[in-house]
Amino acid sequence: MLTSFLEGLLCCFTSKSTNIVVPVETSEPADGYEFVEVKPGRILRVRHITPDRPVVEEPTGLGGSVSCKRKITVYRNGQLFIENLGDRASAELKSCQNGETEPNSTVEVELTDCGKLSPPVSIPEARSDSVTAGNNGASETAAAAGEAPAAGQTDQSQQPRKRRRKPKRTVVIDCERKISACKGTHPDVALFFIHGVGGSLDIWGGQLDFFSRLGYEVIAPDLAGHGASSAPQIPAAYTFYALAEDMRIIFKRYARKRNILIGHSYGVSFCTFLAHEYPEQIHKMVMINGGGPTALEPSLCSIFNLPTCVLHCLSPLLAWCFLKAGFARQGAREKQLLKENNAFNVSSFVLRAMMSGQYWPEGDEVYHAELTVPVLLVHGMHDKFVPVEEDQRMAEILLMAFLKVLEDGSHMVMMECPDPVNTLLHEFFLWEPPTLPAPKKESKTRPETAKARTDNAQAIAEPSKARPATAKQAQ
């Protein structure tokens, strides 16, 4: 603590940040570590593992097609209407979340703080006006019968006429997605792991080793200023758009035909960005403790707005708070996990710039509702950073989402519970929608003529006219 305080004073006097993270030379290039220069002087460390696949590769399954038909209407008062029009996608989504099997449904939600939202209300029909069917309906009935309106009711003609609400904008999605199982033996599959603030690619150690042993090609980058990536000393290097552009370059460099994105916390936003930019190449996506579908905006009242030297003095306290909030238990094992996986080991300057640069106004609920990629949401029940209600909200907004809650995990659930997380992810990678049987063709036999139907009817109605048996035959 005393050392951190002295280093903080030195930072204040010299106006230079301590703990500058620079690329390190790895002595084991066989481990799959690479250094990629995304921009001049901006170098990211990437762990890229391409396992040895068998010579005879397993053919890719046929999979199933999902109809992605959706109409999203945004009104000026902040209301959002989502109408699922696809038979396959909406039926499967409803069955997964609410136990319903309605193929067509309309969801009415409001664009407010996702932490204070109530669950969306399913309504049978989307109304475009705000007139209710209460007293107005009674007045119309009374007027039609030639009677005076009842007490407490006024004539509809005397009421001020309410204008029909005009939508601010309308988004229509109509496409077909082919979703198939992704196995490690398929050479066209790649897994991308993206960490969040304060993490590094090392937090995915349990997942990278597990899936690479199964034959998957895995790619995990260090964000700028994290792990062994370079740390520019300008705040603009850590805005959402700057980091998203880094992830775009990494994705284009290593992408295959079918790619699966796995993001944690802040890394989920970059996965969503890539899924929007490359919808044809993103096959599936996993969100681990990513939060609700809200636009990012830095908080004005936050401890991370303090000067860098003050944050550096408070770094031991921040690390302790991260341990308390990020793990369900705070024993020796959890402390060792933080140390071994290089988590929350970033400079105060990078931490402050990362929190201040989380500005992404496009990433609102409409942005997430436009996604057509299947999404698995994994949430640690004891997470103190992201409430479970936010992930539930995300599951309601997304077209195809499956929410799994792990009771023994917290924010760093992939480090606390690597085996259950790996099992969930692998099952999701192998999942594919069932293929519906082909519709039966109608019989093309010629219909009976009127004469034939008449003859058949007479044959049934009249008794048999066969000759009676003779006496000799009867004996």
XYZ file of C-alpha atoms in Angstrom:
475
model
C 0.000 0.000 0.000
C 2.848 2.386 0.864
C 4.577 1.597 -2.429
C 1.410 2.377 -4.361
C 1.019 5.661 -2.506
C 4.600 6.716 -3.300
C 4.197 5.733 -6.950
C 0.972 7.766 -7.051
C 2.763 10.860 -5.768
C 5.492 10.336 -8.364
C 2.803 10.100 -11.012
C 1.289 13.415 -9.887
C 4.636 15.217 -9.866
C 5.951 13.869 -13.163
C 2.570 13.768 -14.978
C 3.473 10.271 -16.172
C 1.526 7.129 -15.613
C 3.124 4.154 -13.937
C 2.477 0.513 -14.690
C 2.772 1.044 -18.433
C 1.959 -2.237 -20.162
C 4.199 -3.020 -23.135
C 4.466 -6.108 -25.357
C 6.540 -8.851 -23.878
C 8.623 -11.378 -25.748
C 7.340 -14.874 -25.168
C 9.960 -17.591 -24.807
C 7.529 -20.281 -25.939
C 6.268 -19.429 -29.420
C 4.832 -22.933 -29.680
C 2.075 -21.938 -27.250
C 0.360 -20.040 -30.038
C 1.043 -16.438 -28.974
C 1.275 -13.901 -31.771
C 1.705 -10.123 -31.839
C -0.456 -8.336 -34.393
C 0.100 -4.702 -35.312
C -3.416 -3.386 -35.879
C -2.133 0.170 -36.384
C 1.353 1.677 -36.489
C 2.670 1.340 -32.953
C -0.530 -0.374 -31.719
C 0.277 -4.025 -31.082
C -2.061 -6.644 -29.659
C -1.101 -10.003 -28.256
C -3.240 -12.816 -29.658
C -3.332 -16.445 -28.666
C -4.088 -18.465 -31.780
C -4.257 -22.242 -31.538
C -4.828 -24.337 -34.649
C -5.012 -27.968 -33.556
C -3.921 -30.884 -35.703
C -7.075 -32.186 -37.329
C -7.495 -35.691 -38.748
C -6.839 -36.218 -42.413
C -10.401 -37.455 -43.023
C -12.573 -34.602 -41.822
C -16.140 -35.077 -40.732
C -18.621 -33.493 -43.164
C -20.647 -30.546 -41.993
C -24.219 -31.386 -41.008
C -27.183 -30.074 -42.902
C -28.575 -28.245 -39.881
C -31.885 -26.423 -39.969
C -33.229 -23.170 -41.314
C -34.788 -20.558 -39.053
C -37.108 -17.862 -40.320
C -36.018 -14.459 -38.998
C -39.002 -12.212 -39.593
C -39.455 -9.292 -37.242
C -40.957 -5.824 -37.285
C -39.536 -3.272 -34.854
C -41.433 -0.012 -34.397
C -40.018 2.840 -32.321
C -42.301 5.680 -31.202
C -41.300 9.166 -30.172
C -42.457 8.657 -26.585
C -39.868 5.899 -26.119
C -42.112 2.880 -26.657
C -40.773 -0.021 -28.656
C -43.013 -2.585 -30.378
C -41.409 -5.842 -31.466
C -43.580 -8.088 -33.606
C -42.217 -11.546 -34.301
C -43.517 -12.720 -37.655
C -41.408 -15.823 -38.265
C -43.001 -19.160 -37.481
C -39.864 -21.097 -36.574
C -37.794 -18.490 -34.758
C -40.534 -16.888 -32.681
C -42.106 -20.222 -31.730
C -38.786 -21.595 -30.520
C -37.948 -18.412 -28.634
C -41.313 -18.308 -26.902
C -41.125 -21.978 -25.983
C -37.638 -21.489 -24.520
C -38.475 -18.511 -22.336
C -42.148 -18.437 -21.450
C -43.343 -21.932 -22.242
C -45.692 -20.599 -24.897
C -45.948 -21.801 -28.463
C -47.542 -18.858 -30.188
C -45.932 -18.445 -33.602
C -46.798 -14.769 -33.941
C -46.550 -12.406 -31.020
C -46.134 -8.735 -30.335
C -44.048 -7.436 -27.469
C -44.475 -3.941 -26.113
C -41.575 -2.477 -24.165
C -40.338 0.956 -23.191
C -36.870 2.349 -23.773
C -35.914 3.304 -20.239
C -33.315 2.244 -17.707
C -33.030 -1.520 -18.078
C -32.488 -1.938 -14.364
C -35.943 -0.556 -13.628
C -37.837 -2.251 -16.409
C -40.752 -4.582 -15.950
C -41.007 -7.622 -18.217
C -42.445 -6.944 -21.669
C -46.185 -7.405 -22.047
C -47.470 -9.655 -24.797
C -50.467 -8.116 -26.518
C -52.622 -9.771 -29.171
C -52.591 -6.871 -31.587
C -50.376 -3.832 -32.018
C -52.473 -0.690 -31.758
C -51.182 2.460 -33.379
C -53.331 4.859 -31.387
C -53.637 5.593 -27.692
C -57.457 5.449 -27.408
C -58.591 2.759 -25.004
C -61.654 0.543 -25.483
C -63.318 1.571 -22.248
C -65.728 4.499 -22.001
C -65.348 5.360 -25.663
C -66.731 1.982 -26.664
C -69.708 2.431 -24.368
C -70.448 5.865 -25.837
C -70.395 4.449 -29.358
C -72.817 1.701 -28.331
C -75.173 4.196 -26.724
C -75.058 6.474 -29.747
C -75.824 3.586 -32.061
C -78.896 2.693 -30.001
C -80.149 6.272 -29.980
C -79.676 6.646 -26.247
C -77.895 9.333 -24.265
C -74.505 8.476 -22.817
C -74.490 7.257 -19.267
C -73.435 9.442 -16.350
C -69.728 10.057 -16.223
C -69.427 9.561 -19.971
C -69.197 12.257 -22.577
C -70.082 12.138 -26.205
C -67.181 11.054 -28.382
C -67.756 13.984 -30.729
C -67.288 16.391 -27.803
C -64.002 14.821 -26.682
C -60.781 16.224 -28.080
C -59.743 13.951 -30.896
C -56.497 12.178 -30.121
C -53.964 11.972 -32.878
C -52.787 8.640 -34.103
C -49.251 8.023 -32.926
C -46.729 8.135 -35.697
C -43.700 5.879 -35.359
C -40.309 7.504 -35.196
C -38.855 4.721 -37.299
C -39.666 1.176 -38.349
C -37.216 -1.644 -38.954
C -38.298 -4.785 -40.811
C -36.116 -7.908 -40.714
C -36.872 -10.730 -43.132
C -34.233 -13.371 -43.730
C -33.527 -17.068 -43.408
C -30.653 -18.364 -41.294
C -29.145 -21.805 -41.684
C -27.877 -23.007 -38.313
C -25.865 -26.195 -37.994
C -23.734 -27.939 -35.409
C -20.154 -26.693 -35.107
C -17.660 -29.420 -34.269
C -13.946 -29.228 -33.744
C -13.387 -31.460 -36.742
C -14.980 -28.885 -39.029
C -12.203 -26.777 -40.617
C -14.543 -23.847 -41.297
C -15.229 -23.124 -37.585
C -13.313 -20.615 -35.418
C -13.942 -19.512 -31.828
C -13.185 -15.914 -30.782
C -12.870 -15.092 -27.059
C -12.993 -11.381 -26.062
C -12.438 -10.268 -22.462
C -13.668 -7.137 -20.678
C -12.219 -4.255 -18.665
C -9.261 -5.258 -16.519
C -9.006 -8.756 -17.945
C -6.708 -10.453 -20.430
C -6.763 -13.443 -22.706
C -5.436 -15.482 -19.771
C -8.862 -15.447 -18.082
C -10.003 -17.801 -20.871
C -7.302 -20.352 -20.037
C -9.780 -23.074 -19.056
C -11.805 -22.560 -22.222
C -8.880 -22.235 -24.650
C -7.282 -25.470 -23.460
C -10.576 -27.360 -23.389
C -11.779 -26.451 -26.878
C -8.361 -26.683 -28.508
C -8.110 -30.267 -27.231
C -11.465 -30.970 -28.882
C -10.050 -29.821 -32.191
C -11.406 -26.261 -32.349
C -9.413 -23.353 -33.694
C -9.406 -20.682 -30.967
C -8.449 -17.001 -31.100
C -8.202 -14.792 -28.000
C -6.765 -11.243 -28.148
C -5.600 -8.908 -25.395
C -7.352 -5.543 -25.609
C -5.108 -2.503 -25.897
C -3.530 -1.722 -22.533
C -4.320 -5.191 -21.195
C -2.229 -8.302 -20.801
C 0.838 -8.066 -23.034
C -0.626 -5.670 -25.610
C 0.801 -2.181 -26.051
C -0.641 0.630 -23.932
C -0.835 3.985 -25.761
C -0.731 6.965 -23.420
C -3.645 8.865 -24.951
C -7.247 8.447 -23.725
C -8.593 8.340 -27.294
C -6.894 4.965 -27.751
C -9.374 3.355 -25.356
C -12.745 4.553 -26.645
C -15.284 1.961 -27.651
C -14.846 2.709 -31.338
C -11.045 2.439 -31.161
C -11.210 -0.916 -29.403
C -14.003 -2.139 -31.694
C -11.860 -1.317 -34.724
C -9.050 -3.402 -33.200
C -11.437 -6.342 -32.822
C -12.629 -5.876 -36.406
C -9.045 -6.179 -37.686
C -8.398 -9.248 -35.546
C -11.637 -10.835 -36.740
C -10.905 -10.216 -40.422
C -7.427 -11.674 -39.982
C -8.508 -14.987 -38.403
C -12.148 -15.417 -39.450
C -13.407 -18.613 -41.060
C -16.675 -19.346 -42.805
C -18.520 -20.077 -39.553
C -17.374 -18.074 -36.530
C -18.564 -18.161 -32.945
C -18.033 -15.133 -30.698
C -17.686 -15.526 -26.918
C -17.592 -12.299 -24.922
C -17.375 -11.487 -21.228
C -18.655 -8.281 -19.609
C -17.487 -5.327 -21.748
C -16.305 -7.805 -24.382
C -19.957 -8.665 -25.116
C -20.394 -5.220 -26.676
C -17.598 -5.907 -29.156
C -19.175 -9.258 -30.022
C -22.481 -7.520 -30.689
C -20.704 -4.963 -32.860
C -19.059 -7.694 -34.936
C -22.336 -9.606 -35.257
C -23.901 -6.481 -36.745
C -20.995 -5.830 -39.073
C -20.603 -9.415 -40.312
C -23.999 -11.143 -39.961
C -23.221 -13.768 -42.604
C -19.971 -14.868 -40.959
C -21.150 -14.953 -37.334
C -22.801 -18.323 -36.798
C -23.469 -18.182 -33.039
C -22.656 -15.931 -30.100
C -22.195 -16.345 -26.343
C -22.710 -13.509 -23.838
C -21.269 -14.105 -20.358
C -22.462 -11.578 -17.760
C -22.811 -8.932 -20.450
C -25.657 -6.888 -18.981
C -28.758 -5.399 -20.569
C -29.306 -4.143 -24.129
C -28.605 -0.494 -23.371
C -26.530 2.114 -25.139
C -23.186 2.705 -23.432
C -22.509 6.042 -21.796
C -19.809 6.804 -19.218
C -20.998 7.678 -15.753
C -20.397 11.244 -14.611
C -20.279 10.279 -10.928
C -17.787 7.455 -10.739
C -14.634 6.736 -8.808
C -12.888 6.247 -12.149
C -13.237 9.958 -12.876
C -10.653 10.707 -10.195
C -7.146 11.705 -11.315
C -4.883 8.905 -12.406
C -2.479 9.390 -9.496
C -5.348 9.058 -7.003
C -6.580 5.910 -8.702
C -3.074 4.515 -8.534
C -2.975 5.118 -4.788
C -6.327 3.352 -4.495
C -5.319 0.430 -6.725
C -4.976 -2.090 -3.828
C -8.445 -1.127 -2.637
C -9.855 -1.437 -6.167
C -8.267 -4.855 -6.578
C -9.792 -5.984 -3.277
C -13.225 -4.677 -4.297
C -12.923 -6.493 -7.615
C -12.133 -9.727 -5.773
C -15.147 -9.287 -3.472
C -17.577 -8.453 -6.284
C -16.174 -10.643 -9.055
C -16.068 -13.972 -7.210
C -18.693 -15.799 -5.209
C -15.988 -16.825 -2.737
C -12.836 -14.947 -1.766
C -10.488 -17.688 -0.668
C -6.896 -18.511 -1.518
C -7.997 -20.236 -4.727
C -9.714 -17.109 -6.056
C -6.709 -14.932 -5.205
C -4.453 -17.374 -7.000
C -6.768 -17.310 -10.042
C -6.470 -13.527 -10.210
C -2.704 -13.726 -9.997
C -2.242 -16.557 -12.490
C -4.695 -15.227 -15.058
C -3.417 -11.651 -14.960
C -6.904 -10.311 -14.217
C -7.365 -6.716 -13.083
C -3.699 -6.029 -13.636
C -3.825 -2.846 -15.707
C -2.418 0.619 -15.143
C -4.560 3.287 -13.530
C -4.371 5.385 -16.680
C -5.719 2.550 -18.836
C -8.451 1.753 -16.328
C -9.589 5.372 -16.174
C -9.489 5.763 -19.971
C -11.415 2.518 -20.504
C -14.237 3.522 -18.171
C -14.428 7.037 -19.602
C -14.412 5.776 -23.188
C -17.477 3.549 -22.913
C -19.586 5.696 -25.218
C -21.666 3.736 -27.738
C -25.057 5.389 -28.399
C -25.913 3.010 -31.249
C -25.966 -0.042 -28.990
C -29.529 0.414 -27.750
C -32.398 -2.073 -27.594
C -33.244 -1.673 -31.271
C -29.630 -2.466 -32.176
C -29.804 -5.712 -30.206
C -33.299 -6.575 -31.442
C -31.981 -6.512 -35.009
C -29.610 -9.412 -34.333
C -30.625 -12.671 -35.995
C -27.772 -14.815 -34.679
C -28.551 -17.435 -31.979
C -27.249 -16.271 -28.607
C -26.460 -18.164 -25.416
C -26.511 -16.001 -22.283
C -24.562 -17.315 -19.281
C -25.031 -15.549 -15.942
C -23.425 -16.119 -12.551
C -26.083 -15.930 -9.860
C -23.789 -14.118 -7.375
C -22.653 -11.463 -9.848
C -22.564 -8.070 -8.085
C -21.645 -6.132 -11.223
C -24.466 -7.291 -13.496
C -27.901 -8.129 -11.996
C -29.693 -11.155 -13.422
C -32.574 -8.874 -14.467
C -30.330 -7.287 -17.088
C -29.544 -10.608 -18.728
C -33.231 -11.506 -18.572
C -33.980 -8.265 -20.350
C -31.402 -9.132 -22.996
C -33.037 -12.524 -23.512
C -36.416 -10.859 -24.056
C -35.108 -8.409 -26.641
C -33.046 -10.850 -28.715
C -34.715 -12.918 -31.414
C -33.137 -16.290 -30.508
C -31.724 -16.345 -26.989
C -31.209 -19.029 -24.359
C -30.459 -17.901 -20.801
C -28.553 -20.208 -18.431
C -27.915 -19.205 -14.805
C -25.133 -20.879 -12.804
C -25.828 -20.806 -9.086
C -22.204 -21.282 -7.990
C -20.707 -18.526 -10.155
C -20.279 -14.779 -10.043
C -18.947 -12.233 -12.539
C -15.830 -14.311 -13.343
C -17.896 -17.467 -13.756
C -15.681 -18.925 -16.513
C -12.765 -18.921 -14.030
C -14.789 -20.096 -11.027
C -16.748 -22.844 -12.797
C -14.778 -23.777 -15.912
C -16.278 -27.255 -16.317
C -19.983 -26.230 -16.252
C -19.255 -23.262 -18.516
C -17.353 -25.425 -20.995
C -20.201 -27.933 -21.034
C -22.800 -25.248 -21.699
C -20.727 -23.703 -24.465
C -20.009 -27.026 -26.145
C -23.676 -28.051 -26.099
C -24.565 -24.726 -27.659
C -21.903 -25.119 -30.342
C -23.368 -28.515 -31.257
C -26.974 -27.306 -31.151
C -28.968 -27.013 -34.337
C -32.694 -26.456 -34.830
C -34.677 -29.550 -35.764
C -35.417 -29.998 -39.425
C -39.153 -29.948 -40.069
C -40.534 -32.817 -42.152
C -41.436 -31.998 -45.722
C -45.132 -31.194 -46.233
C -47.182 -34.096 -47.531
C -48.251 -33.827 -51.131
C -51.962 -33.966 -51.843
C -53.277 -36.995 -53.682
C -53.644 -36.413 -57.399
C -56.258 -39.172 -58.008
C -59.136 -38.235 -60.267
C -62.321 -37.367 -58.390
C -65.294 -39.567 -58.873
C -67.838 -38.465 -61.436
C -71.428 -37.768 -60.537
C -72.582 -40.914 -62.331
C -70.081 -43.079 -60.447
C -71.159 -41.631 -57.100
C -74.820 -42.295 -57.965
C -74.120 -45.893 -58.916
C -72.216 -46.515 -55.710
C -75.000 -45.078 -53.634
C -77.609 -47.239 -55.322
C -75.491 -50.346 -54.862
C -75.313 -49.712 -51.134
C -79.005 -48.838 -50.717
C -80.620 -51.695 -52.798
C -80.654 -55.301 -51.498
C -78.768 -57.976 -53.342
C -80.575 -59.261 -56.449
C -78.740 -62.584 -56.594
C -80.854 -65.720 -57.542
C -82.174 -67.642 -54.541
C -80.543 -70.964 -53.925
C -82.345 -74.046 -55.266
C -83.522 -76.823 -52.989
C -80.671 -79.009 -54.123
C -78.137 -76.317 -53.307
C -79.812 -75.671 -49.957
C -79.537 -79.351 -49.044
